[in-house]
Coordinates of C-alpha atoms in Angstrom, one line a residue:
X1 CA -35.8 -20.6 -44.6
X2 CA -36.9 -22.2 -48.0
X3 CA -34.0 -21.0 -49.9
X4 CA -30.7 -19.7 -48.9
X5 CA -28.2 -17.8 -51.0
X6 CA -24.5 -16.9 -50.3
X7 CA -25.4 -13.6 -48.0
X8 CA -27.8 -16.0 -45.9
X9 CA -25.1 -18.5 -45.3
X10 CA -22.3 -15.7 -44.6
X11 CA -24.6 -13.7 -42.3
X12 CA -25.4 -16.9 -40.1
X13 CA -21.8 -17.9 -40.1
X14 CA -20.8 -14.5 -39.0
X15 CA -23.5 -14.4 -36.3
X16 CA -22.1 -17.7 -34.7
X17 CA -18.4 -16.7 -34.8
X18 CA -19.3 -13.3 -33.4
X19 CA -21.1 -15.1 -30.4
X20 CA -18.1 -17.3 -29.9
X21 CA -19.8 -20.4 -31.1
X22 CA -16.9 -21.4 -33.2
X23 CA -17.5 -25.3 -33.4
X24 CA -21.1 -24.6 -34.7
X25 CA -19.7 -22.1 -37.1
X26 CA -17.3 -24.8 -38.5
X27 CA -20.1 -27.3 -38.8
X28 CA -22.1 -24.6 -40.7
X29 CA -19.2 -23.7 -42.9
X30 CA -18.7 -27.3 -44.1
X31 CA -22.3 -27.3 -45.2
X32 CA -22.1 -24.0 -47.2
X33 CA -22.5 -25.2 -51.0
X34 CA -20.3 -22.4 -52.3
X35 CA -17.7 -21.0 -49.9
X36 CA -17.0 -17.4 -51.1
X37 CA -14.2 -15.3 -49.9
X38 CA -16.0 -13.5 -47.2
X39 CA -17.3 -16.9 -45.7
X40 CA -13.7 -18.3 -45.8
X41 CA -12.0 -15.1 -44.3
X42 CA -14.8 -15.1 -41.3
X43 CA -14.0 -18.7 -40.6
X44 CA -10.1 -18.1 -40.6
X45 CA -10.7 -15.3 -38.1
X46 CA -12.9 -17.4 -35.9
X47 CA -10.6 -20.3 -35.9
X48 CA -7.6 -18.0 -35.2
X49 CA -9.1 -16.6 -32.3
X50 CA -9.5 -20.0 -30.8
X51 CA -5.8 -20.9 -31.5
X52 CA -6.8 -23.5 -34.1
X53 CA -4.2 -22.3 -36.7
X54 CA -3.8 -25.5 -38.6
X55 CA -7.6 -25.5 -39.5
X56 CA -7.5 -22.1 -40.4
X57 CA -4.6 -22.5 -42.7
X58 CA -6.3 -25.5 -44.2
X59 CA -9.0 -23.4 -45.4
X60 CA -6.9 -20.6 -46.3
X61 CA -4.6 -22.9 -48.6
X62 CA -8.0 -24.2 -50.3
X63 CA -9.2 -20.8 -51.3
X64 CA -9.2 -20.5 -55.0
X65 CA -8.9 -16.7 -54.7
X66 CA -7.6 -14.7 -51.9
X67 CA -8.0 -11.1 -51.2
X68 CA -6.0 -8.7 -49.1
X69 CA -8.4 -9.3 -46.1
X70 CA -8.0 -13.0 -46.2
X71 CA -4.3 -12.7 -46.2
X72 CA -4.2 -10.1 -43.5
X73 CA -6.7 -12.3 -41.5
X74 CA -4.3 -15.3 -41.6
X75 CA -1.2 -13.2 -40.8
X76 CA -2.9 -11.7 -38.0
X77 CA -3.9 -15.0 -36.7
X78 CA -0.5 -16.3 -36.6
X79 CA 0.8 -13.2 -35.1
X80 CA -1.7 -13.1 -32.2
X81 CA -1.0 -16.7 -31.4
X82 CA 2.8 -16.0 -31.0
X83 CA 3.7 -17.7 -34.4
X84 CA 5.3 -14.5 -35.5
X85 CA 8.1 -16.1 -37.7
X86 CA 5.4 -18.2 -39.7
X87 CA 3.5 -14.6 -40.0
X88 CA 6.4 -13.2 -41.4
X89 CA 7.1 -15.8 -44.0
X90 CA 3.2 -15.3 -45.1
X91 CA 3.8 -11.5 -45.0
X92 CA 6.7 -11.6 -47.4
X93 CA 4.9 -13.8 -50.0
X94 CA 1.6 -11.7 -49.9
X95 CA 1.2 -10.1 -53.2
X96 CA -0.3 -6.8 -52.0
X97 CA -0.2 -5.4 -48.5
X98 CA -2.3 -2.7 -47.1
X99 CA -2.0 -0.7 -43.9
X100 CA -3.9 -3.2 -41.9
X101 CA -1.4 -6.1 -42.9
X102 CA 1.4 -4.0 -42.0
X103 CA 0.0 -3.1 -38.7
X104 CA -1.0 -6.8 -37.8
X105 CA 2.5 -7.9 -38.4
X106 CA 3.8 -5.0 -36.3
X107 CA 1.7 -6.0 -33.6
X108 CA 2.9 -9.5 -33.7
X109 CA 6.4 -8.2 -33.1
X110 CA 5.5 -5.8 -30.3
X111 CA 3.3 -8.2 -28.6
X112 CA 6.0 -10.9 -28.3
X113 CA 8.5 -8.3 -27.2
X114 CA 10.8 -8.4 -30.3
X115 CA 11.1 -4.8 -30.3
X116 CA 14.2 -4.5 -32.6
X117 CA 12.4 -6.4 -35.6
X118 CA 9.3 -4.3 -34.8
X119 CA 11.3 -1.1 -35.2
X120 CA 12.8 -2.2 -38.5
X121 CA 9.3 -3.2 -39.9
X122 CA 7.9 0.3 -38.7
X123 CA 10.9 2.1 -40.4
X124 CA 10.0 0.2 -43.7
X125 CA 6.1 0.9 -43.7
X126 CA 5.2 3.1 -46.6
X127 CA 2.3 4.5 -44.6
X128 CA 2.5 4.8 -40.9
X129 CA -1.1 4.8 -39.6
X130 CA -2.3 6.0 -36.3
X131 CA -2.8 2.4 -35.1
X132 CA 0.6 1.3 -35.9
X133 CA 2.1 4.3 -34.2
X134 CA 0.2 3.6 -31.2
X135 CA 1.6 -0.1 -31.0
X136 CA 5.0 1.1 -31.6
X137 CA 4.5 3.7 -28.8
X138 CA 3.7 0.9 -26.5
X139 CA 6.2 -1.6 -27.7
X140 CA 9.0 0.8 -27.1
X141 CA 7.9 2.0 -23.8
X142 CA 7.1 -1.5 -22.3
X143 CA 10.7 -2.4 -23.3
X144 CA 12.0 0.4 -21.5
X145 CA 12.8 2.6 -24.5
X146 CA 10.7 5.6 -23.2
X147 CA 12.5 8.1 -25.1
X148 CA 11.8 6.4 -28.6
X149 CA 8.2 6.1 -27.6
X150 CA 8.3 9.8 -27.2
X151 CA 10.1 10.3 -30.6
X152 CA 7.3 8.3 -32.3
X153 CA 4.7 10.3 -30.6
X154 CA 6.1 13.7 -31.7
X155 CA 6.6 12.6 -35.2
X156 CA 2.7 11.8 -35.5
X157 CA 0.9 14.4 -37.6
X158 CA -2.5 12.8 -36.4
X159 CA -3.2 11.3 -33.1
X160 CA -6.3 9.7 -31.5
X161 CA -7.0 9.4 -27.9
X162 CA -5.5 6.1 -27.8
X163 CA -2.1 7.7 -28.9
X164 CA -2.2 10.1 -25.7
X165 CA -3.5 7.3 -23.4
X166 CA -0.5 4.9 -24.6
X167 CA 2.3 7.3 -23.8
X168 CA 0.6 8.3 -20.5
X169 CA 0.4 4.7 -19.6
X170 CA 4.0 4.3 -20.5
X171 CA 5.0 7.2 -18.5
X172 CA 2.8 5.9 -15.4
X173 CA 4.4 2.3 -15.8
X174 CA 8.0 3.2 -16.1
X175 CA 8.3 5.8 -13.3
X176 CA 8.0 9.1 -15.4
X177 CA 5.4 10.6 -13.3
X178 CA 6.1 14.3 -13.9
X179 CA 6.1 13.7 -17.5
X180 CA 2.8 11.9 -17.5
X181 CA 1.3 14.9 -15.8
X182 CA 2.7 17.4 -18.2
X183 CA 1.4 15.1 -21.1
X184 CA -1.9 15.1 -19.5
X185 CA -2.0 18.7 -19.3
X186 CA -0.9 19.2 -22.8
X187 CA -3.8 16.8 -23.9
X188 CA -6.3 18.9 -22.3
X189 CA -4.7 22.1 -23.7
X190 CA -5.1 20.9 -27.1
X191 CA -8.8 19.9 -26.5
X192 CA -8.5 16.2 -26.5
X193 CA -10.9 14.7 -24.2
X194 CA -9.2 12.1 -21.8
X195 CA -10.5 8.6 -22.4
X196 CA -11.1 6.0 -19.6
X197 CA -7.3 4.3 -19.8
X198 CA -5.7 7.8 -19.5
X199 CA -7.8 8.9 -16.5
X200 CA -7.0 5.6 -14.6
X201 CA -3.3 6.1 -15.4
X202 CA -3.3 9.6 -14.4
X203 CA -5.0 8.9 -11.1
X204 CA -2.4 6.2 -10.4
X205 CA 0.3 8.9 -11.2
X206 CA -1.5 11.4 -8.8
X207 CA -1.4 8.7 -6.2
X208 CA 2.3 8.1 -6.7
X209 CA 3.3 11.7 -6.6
X210 CA 0.8 12.5 -3.9
X211 CA -0.6 15.3 -6.4
X212 CA -3.7 16.0 -4.6
X213 CA -4.6 19.3 -6.5
X214 CA -4.3 17.3 -9.9
X215 CA -6.1 14.5 -8.3
X216 CA -9.0 16.7 -7.4
X217 CA -9.2 18.1 -10.9
X218 CA -9.4 14.6 -12.6
X219 CA -12.1 13.6 -9.9
X220 CA -13.9 16.7 -11.1
X221 CA -13.8 15.4 -14.8
X222 CA -15.0 12.0 -13.7
X223 CA -17.9 13.5 -12.2
X224 CA -18.8 15.6 -15.2
X225 CA -18.6 12.3 -17.5
X226 CA -20.3 10.2 -14.8
X227 CA -17.2 7.8 -14.7
X228 CA -17.3 8.3 -11.0
X229 CA -20.3 5.9 -10.7
X230 CA -18.0 3.1 -11.6
X231 CA -17.1 0.7 -8.9
X232 CA -13.6 0.3 -10.4
X233 CA -13.1 3.8 -10.8
X234 CA -14.1 4.6 -7.4
X235 CA -11.5 2.1 -6.0
X236 CA -8.6 4.0 -7.9
X237 CA -10.1 7.2 -6.5
X238 CA -10.1 6.0 -2.9
X239 CA -6.4 4.7 -3.3
X240 CA -5.4 8.0 -5.0
X241 CA -6.8 10.0 -2.1
X242 CA -5.2 7.8 0.4
X243 CA -1.9 7.9 -1.1
X244 CA -2.1 11.7 -1.3
X245 CA -2.8 11.8 2.5
X246 CA -6.3 12.9 2.2
X247 CA -8.1 10.0 4.0
X248 CA -11.1 12.0 4.8
X249 CA -12.2 12.3 1.0
X250 CA -11.1 8.7 0.5
X251 CA -13.6 7.6 3.1
X252 CA -16.2 9.8 1.6
X253 CA -16.0 8.3 -2.0
X254 CA -16.1 4.9 0.0
X255 CA -19.3 5.6 1.8
X256 CA -21.2 6.8 -1.5
X257 CA -21.6 3.1 -2.6
X258 CA -24.0 0.9 -0.6
X259 CA -22.7 -2.0 -2.7
X260 CA -19.0 -2.2 -2.4
X261 CA -16.6 -4.6 -4.1
X262 CA -13.7 -6.4 -2.3
X263 CA -11.2 -3.8 -4.0
X264 CA -12.9 -1.1 -2.2
X265 CA -12.9 -2.7 1.1
X266 CA -9.3 -3.6 0.7
X267 CA -8.4 0.0 -0.3
X268 CA -9.9 1.7 2.6
X269 CA -8.5 -0.9 5.3
X270 CA -5.0 -0.6 3.9
X271 CA -5.5 3.2 4.0
X272 CA -6.3 3.3 7.6
X273 CA -3.4 1.0 8.1
X274 CA -1.0 3.1 6.3
X275 CA -2.1 6.2 8.0
X276 CA -1.7 4.6 11.6
X277 CA -5.3 4.2 12.5
X278 CA -5.2 0.5 13.3
X279 CA -8.6 0.8 15.4
X280 CA -10.4 2.1 12.4
X281 CA -8.9 -0.4 10.1
X282 CA -10.0 -3.2 12.3
X283 CA -13.6 -1.7 12.7
X284 CA -13.9 -1.6 8.9
X285 CA -12.7 -5.1 8.7
X286 CA -15.4 -6.3 11.1
X287 CA -18.1 -4.3 9.4
X288 CA -17.0 -5.8 6.1
X289 CA -17.3 -9.3 7.5
X290 CA -20.7 -8.5 9.0
X291 CA -21.8 -7.1 5.5
X292 CA -21.4 -10.5 4.1
X293 CA -18.2 -9.7 2.0
X294 CA -15.7 -12.2 2.0
X295 CA -12.2 -11.1 2.9
X296 CA -9.5 -12.4 0.7
X297 CA -5.6 -12.6 0.9
X298 CA -5.0 -8.8 0.2
X299 CA -7.7 -7.9 3.0
X300 CA -5.5 -9.7 5.6
X301 CA -2.3 -7.9 4.5
X302 CA -3.9 -4.7 5.2
X303 CA -5.5 -5.7 8.6
X304 CA -2.3 -7.5 9.8
X305 CA -0.1 -4.3 8.6
X306 CA -2.7 -2.3 10.6
X307 CA -2.0 -4.3 13.8
X308 CA 1.8 -4.0 13.1
X309 CA 2.0 -0.3 12.5
X310 CA -0.1 0.3 15.8
X311 CA 1.5 -2.3 18.1
X312 CA -1.6 -4.4 18.4
X313 CA 0.2 -7.6 18.8
X314 CA -2.5 -9.7 20.6
X315 CA -5.2 -8.7 18.0
X316 CA -2.8 -9.4 15.1
X317 CA -1.9 -12.8 16.6
X318 CA -5.7 -13.8 16.9
X319 CA -6.6 -12.6 13.3
X320 CA -3.5 -14.5 12.0
X321 CA -4.4 -17.7 13.7
X322 CA -8.1 -17.5 12.7
X323 CA -7.6 -16.7 9.0
X324 CA -8.0 -20.5 7.8
X325 CA -10.5 -21.6 10.5
X326 CA -12.8 -18.5 10.5
X327 CA -12.4 -16.9 7.2
X328 CA -11.2 -19.9 4.9
X329 CA -8.2 -17.9 3.7
X330 CA -4.8 -19.7 3.4
X331 CA -1.9 -18.2 5.2
X332 CA 0.8 -17.0 2.6
X333 CA 4.2 -15.7 2.6
X334 CA 3.0 -12.2 2.7
X335 CA 1.0 -13.0 5.7
X336 CA 4.0 -14.4 7.7
X337 CA 6.0 -11.2 6.6
X338 CA 3.4 -9.1 8.2
X339 CA 3.6 -11.1 11.4
X340 CA 7.4 -11.0 11.2
X341 CA 7.1 -7.1 11.0
X342 CA 4.4 -7.0 13.7
X343 CA 6.4 -9.1 16.3
X344 CA 9.7 -7.2 15.3
X345 CA 8.3 -3.6 15.7
X346 CA 7.1 -4.6 19.1
X347 CA 10.7 -5.8 20.0
X348 CA 9.8 -9.5 20.1
X349 CA 12.5 -10.4 17.8
X350 CA 13.1 -14.0 19.2
X351 CA 9.3 -14.8 18.6
X352 CA 9.7 -13.3 15.1
X353 CA 12.7 -15.5 14.4
X354 CA 11.0 -18.5 15.8
X355 CA 7.9 -17.8 13.5
X356 CA 10.3 -17.8 10.4
X357 CA 12.0 -21.1 11.5
X358 CA 8.5 -22.9 11.7
X359 CA 7.0 -21.4 8.5
X360 CA 5.5 -24.2 6.2
X361 CA 7.2 -22.5 3.3
X362 CA 10.5 -21.1 2.7
X363 CA 10.9 -17.3 3.9
X364 CA 11.5 -15.0 1.1
X365 CA 13.2 -11.5 0.9
X366 CA 10.3 -9.7 2.4
X367 CA 10.1 -11.8 5.5
X368 CA 13.8 -11.5 6.1
X369 CA 13.8 -7.8 5.4
X370 CA 11.0 -7.3 8.0
X371 CA 13.2 -9.0 10.5
X372 CA 16.3 -7.0 9.4
X373 CA 14.4 -3.6 9.7
X374 CA 13.2 -4.6 13.2
X375 CA 16.8 -5.7 14.2
X376 CA 18.1 -2.2 13.0
X377 CA 15.2 -0.4 15.1
X378 CA 15.9 -2.5 18.2
X379 CA 19.9 -2.8 17.7
X380 CA 20.0 -6.5 17.7
X381 CA 23.2 -7.1 15.6
X382 CA 23.5 -10.8 16.2
X383 CA 20.0 -11.3 14.4
X384 CA 20.8 -8.6 11.9
X385 CA 23.6 -10.4 10.5
X386 CA 21.8 -13.8 10.1
X387 CA 18.9 -11.8 8.3
X388 CA 21.4 -9.8 6.2
X389 CA 23.1 -13.0 5.2
X390 CA 19.9 -14.5 4.1
X391 CA 18.8 -11.5 2.0
X392 CA 22.0 -11.5 0.4
X393 CA 21.6 -14.8 -0.8
X394 CA 18.1 -14.3 -2.1
X395 CA 18.7 -10.7 -3.6
X396 CA 22.4 -10.3 -4.2
X397 CA 22.0 -7.2 -6.2
X398 CA 19.7 -5.3 -3.7
X399 CA 21.1 -2.5 -1.8
X400 CA 18.6 -2.8 1.1
X401 CA 20.4 -5.3 3.3
X402 CA 23.7 -3.6 2.9
X403 CA 22.1 -0.2 3.9
X404 CA 20.4 -1.5 6.9
X405 CA 23.2 -3.4 8.1
X406 CA 25.4 -0.4 7.5
X407 CA 23.1 1.8 9.5
X408 CA 23.3 -0.6 12.4
X409 CA 27.0 -0.7 12.5
X410 CA 27.2 2.9 12.1
X411 CA 24.8 3.6 15.1
X412 CA 27.3 1.5 17.2
X413 CA 30.3 3.5 15.5
X414 CA 31.7 0.4 14.0
X415 CA 33.1 2.5 11.1
X416 CA 35.6 -0.3 9.8
X417 CA 32.5 -2.8 9.4
X418 CA 30.7 0.1 7.5
X419 CA 33.7 0.8 5.2
X420 CA 33.9 -3.0 4.5
X421 CA 30.3 -3.4 3.5
X422 CA 30.7 -0.3 1.2
X423 CA 33.7 -1.9 -0.4
X424 CA 31.6 -5.2 -1.0
X425 CA 28.8 -3.0 -2.5
X426 CA 31.2 -1.4 -4.9
X427 CA 32.8 -4.8 -5.9
X428 CA 29.4 -6.1 -6.4
X429 CA 28.3 -3.0 -8.3
X430 CA 25.2 -2.3 -5.9
X431 CA 24.1 1.2 -5.7
X432 CA 22.0 2.7 -3.1
X433 CA 18.8 4.6 -4.3
X434 CA 19.5 8.4 -3.4
X435 CA 16.9 9.7 -0.7
X436 CA 14.5 12.4 -2.4
X437 CA 11.4 14.0 -1.2
X438 CA 8.8 16.2 -3.0
X439 CA 6.0 18.3 -2.5
X440 CA 3.2 19.9 -4.6
X441 CA 2.7 23.6 -4.6
X442 CA 0.2 25.4 -7.2
X443 CA -0.1 22.2 -9.3
X444 CA 3.7 21.9 -9.7
X445 CA 5.8 19.2 -8.1
X446 CA 9.1 20.4 -6.5
X447 CA 11.7 17.6 -5.9
X448 CA 14.4 17.8 -3.3
X449 CA 17.5 15.6 -2.9
X450 CA 19.6 15.1 0.1
X451 CA 23.0 16.8 0.8
X452 CA 21.8 20.4 0.4
X453 CA 21.5 20.1 -3.3
X454 CA 21.3 23.4 -5.0
X455 CA 19.4 22.5 -7.8
X456 CA 16.0 24.1 -6.7
X457 CA 15.8 27.7 -8.2
X458 CA 14.7 28.8 -4.6
X459 CA 17.6 26.9 -2.8
X460 CA 18.9 29.9 -1.1
X461 CA 15.7 31.0 0.5
X462 CA 14.9 27.4 1.6
X463 CA 18.2 27.5 3.3
X464 CA 17.5 30.5 5.2
X465 CA 14.2 29.0 6.3
X466 CA 16.1 26.0 7.6
X467 CA 18.6 28.2 9.5
X468 CA 15.7 30.2 11.1
X469 CA 13.9 26.9 12.0
X470 CA 17.1 25.4 13.5
X471 CA 17.3 28.3 16.0
X472 CA 13.5 27.9 16.9
X473 CA 14.1 23.9 17.4
X474 CA 17.2 24.4 19.5
X475 CA 15.1 26.7 21.8
X476 CA 12.4 24.0 21.9
X477 CA 14.9 21.5 23.1
X478 CA 16.0 19.8 19.7
X479 CA 19.2 17.8 19.8
X480 CA 20.1 16.6 16.4
X481 CA 20.8 12.6 16.6
X482 CA 24.2 11.9 15.0
X483 CA 23.5 8.2 15.1
X484 CA 21.5 8.6 11.8
X485 CA 24.6 9.9 10.0
X486 CA 26.3 7.0 8.2
X487 CA 29.7 8.4 8.0
X488 CA 32.6 8.7 10.4
X489 CA 32.7 12.7 10.7
X490 CA 32.8 15.2 13.5
X491 CA 29.7 16.4 15.3
X492 CA 29.5 19.7 13.4
X493 CA 29.4 17.8 10.0
X494 CA 26.8 15.4 11.3
X495 CA 24.5 18.4 12.3
X496 CA 25.0 20.0 8.9
X497 CA 24.2 16.6 7.1
X498 CA 21.1 16.2 9.1
X499 CA 19.9 19.6 8.5
X500 CA 20.1 18.9 4.8
X501 CA 18.0 15.8 4.7
X502 CA 15.4 15.9 1.5
X503 CA 12.3 15.7 3.8
X504 CA 13.6 18.6 6.0
X505 CA 14.1 20.8 2.7
X506 CA 10.7 19.8 1.5
X507 CA 9.1 20.8 4.8
X508 CA 10.9 24.1 4.7
X509 CA 9.7 24.9 1.3
X510 CA 6.0 23.9 2.4
X511 CA 6.2 26.2 5.2
X512 CA 7.3 29.1 2.8
X513 CA 4.7 28.3 0.1
X514 CA 1.8 26.5 1.5
X515 CA -1.0 28.9 2.8
X516 CA -1.4 29.0 6.6
X517 CA -4.3 26.6 7.7
X518 CA -3.6 24.1 4.8
X519 CA -1.6 20.9 5.6
X520 CA 1.9 20.7 4.3
X521 CA 2.1 17.3 2.5
X522 CA 5.6 15.8 1.8
X523 CA 6.5 12.4 0.1
X524 CA 9.9 10.6 0.5
X525 CA 10.9 7.6 -1.4
X526 CA 12.7 6.0 1.3
X527 CA 12.0 5.3 5.3
X528 CA 11.9 8.7 7.2
X529 CA 15.0 8.8 9.6
X530 CA 14.5 9.1 13.4
X531 CA 16.3 12.5 13.5
X532 CA 14.0 14.0 10.9
X533 CA 10.9 12.4 12.5
X534 CA 11.9 14.0 15.8
X535 CA 12.6 17.4 14.2
X536 CA 9.4 17.6 12.2
X537 CA 7.4 16.9 15.2
X538 CA 8.6 19.8 16.7
X539 CA 8.5 21.9 13.5
X540 CA 4.7 21.1 13.6
X541 CA 4.8 22.3 17.3
X542 CA 6.7 25.7 16.9
X543 CA 4.9 26.7 13.6
X544 CA 1.4 25.6 14.6
X545 CA 1.2 23.6 11.3
X546 CA 0.0 20.2 10.3
X547 CA 2.5 18.3 8.4
X548 CA 1.5 14.9 6.6
X549 CA 4.7 13.0 5.7
X550 CA 4.4 9.9 3.4
X551 CA 7.5 7.8 3.5
X552 CA 8.3 4.4 1.7
X553 CA 6.5 2.6 4.5
X554 CA 3.5 4.7 5.9
X555 CA 2.0 8.0 6.5
X556 CA 2.9 10.3 9.5
X557 CA 0.6 13.0 10.5
X558 CA 2.3 15.5 12.6
X559 CA 0.4 17.9 14.7
X560 CA 1.0 20.0 17.9
X561 CA 4.3 18.3 18.6
X562 CA 3.0 14.7 18.1
X563 CA 2.9 12.1 15.3
X564 CA -0.1 9.8 14.4
X565 CA 2.4 6.8 14.6
X566 CA 3.2 7.4 18.3
X567 CA 6.8 7.1 17.4
X568 CA 6.0 3.4 16.6
X569 CA 7.2 3.0 13.1

C-alpha cells in the first residue's frame, strides 16, 4: 500500500489481534508512526488476552490521553488474569467510569470467588446493567447463595436469555431441580425463547428428576430449532432418556447418527449397564471397537459396571486384563473399583480383598465402599469392619460407612453395636441423608419421604392404597423382611416401618394416578432395600403393571413378578 493512514494501521492491527497473532500485532504496533487511542487500546486488549500484563501496562502508562475504553480495557485485563486487587486500585483512580467498567470490575470479583466484595461493588453501582446482574446471579449461585441469586433475578426490570439460563444453571448445579423446572416453565410462559445453555441445563435436570414428560417437551423444542442434529445435544438427550428409564427412545436417538462420538457410545453403554442389560452393553462395546472408535477410560467404567451388575465375572476379568494390552487404556482406580464391585457382588470377597491389596495405587473411598457394600450383601462382618475402618480414615464426615456397617450389625441383631455407631455419628456430627422417592404425574413431580410422612396432600388416599396392597401381597405370599429395619423394635413396628418406605408410597401413588398400560416410573435417592425390592416384584405381579425403579445405583424393571436385575444388585 503506497500510503497508510491511522485507520489503515489500526485496521491491520485489529485484524492480527482478532486472529490471535499477538506477536505480529505487537511488531506492527511498534512500527505505527502515530499511536492513537484506538490502536493503543486494541494492543492493550490483545496483550491482556495473552496474560502479558506488564507489556499492556507499559503501553497504557505511555498513552498521553486515555479514554474510558482504554481504562476499562486495562482494568478488565487485570481482572480476567486474577489480578483483582491491582484492577481495583486502577478502578479507584479512574476519572470517569461507565457501566462496562463497573461490570468488568464486578466480573473480576465473581470470577475469583470473592463474592462479598462483588456484592458490595454491585450494591454501589449507580446503574445495574443486565450483564452485571447476570454475573451477580452466577456469582451468588456458584458460591451456594441461591436465595440471593434469585433475589437479584426478581429485582431485574429487564432480563435477557442469559439471565434466565444463568439462574436455571444455578438451580441445576446446586440441586434445586424442581425450581429449575418451574423457572423454565415461567420462561416459556413469558415468551422467552430458550437458548442453548438453558436447554442443556434443563435436559440435565429432567434426567436427574426422571421427568420424562418435561424431557420429551424439551426434545420437541430441540427438533423444531434443529438443535437435535448437534452431536453434543444428542449425547445429553441420550443420557436424559436413559436416566428417565426410557432406554428405547435413548437408543433411537443414538441410532440416528451414522457418525457417533465417544460420548454417545459411552452414554449408551452406561445406559445398558444401569438398566441391567449386560449382554447388550457388551454387544455395543464390541460394535464400537469394530466401527473404529477407540474406547476411553469412561467406556471401560461402563463395560465393567455392566459385567458387575449382571454377574459376568469371567467376561469382566478378561476385559479388565486386556485394557492395556488390547485397547491401550491404563487401568485407573475407578476400574479397580468396578472390579472390586464385580467380585464382591458375586460373593468372591476374598478375591476382591486380594485385588485391593495388589493395586498399583492406593485404594480410595470408592474402592473400599464397593467392598463394604458387598460385605453387607453377603453378611461378611470381618471384612466389613476392615473396609469401614479404611473408609472412616478417608472420609470421616461421610455417613455411608456408618450406615452400611450399622445395617450389617442390625441384620445380626447386634443392637448394642448399632447404638454405639449412632453415638459416634452424633459425636462427630455426621448425619444420614434421609431416604426419599419421587414420581412424575401430569408434568408435576411428587416427592415422598420415609416414615409415613403426611406432607403429601393425598396422603390419606395413598395410605388406603398401601393397606389394600398389603392384603393382596399377603395373599400372594409376601412376608415383610424385618432385617431391613434398623431399630430394635417388635415385629409389628417393623412391619409398619417397612410399609412406609418412600419407594412403596411412590409406587402406591403411581398405581392411583398413572393410566393403566403406561409404566410407573419411580426414583429413589438411596439404594432400594431388599424388602421393598421383594414387595415391588409382587406388586407388579398382582396388579399386572410394569414398574420402573431407579435407585442410587441402577434401574430395576419390575414386570410379572420378576426384576430385570434378576435379584442381583
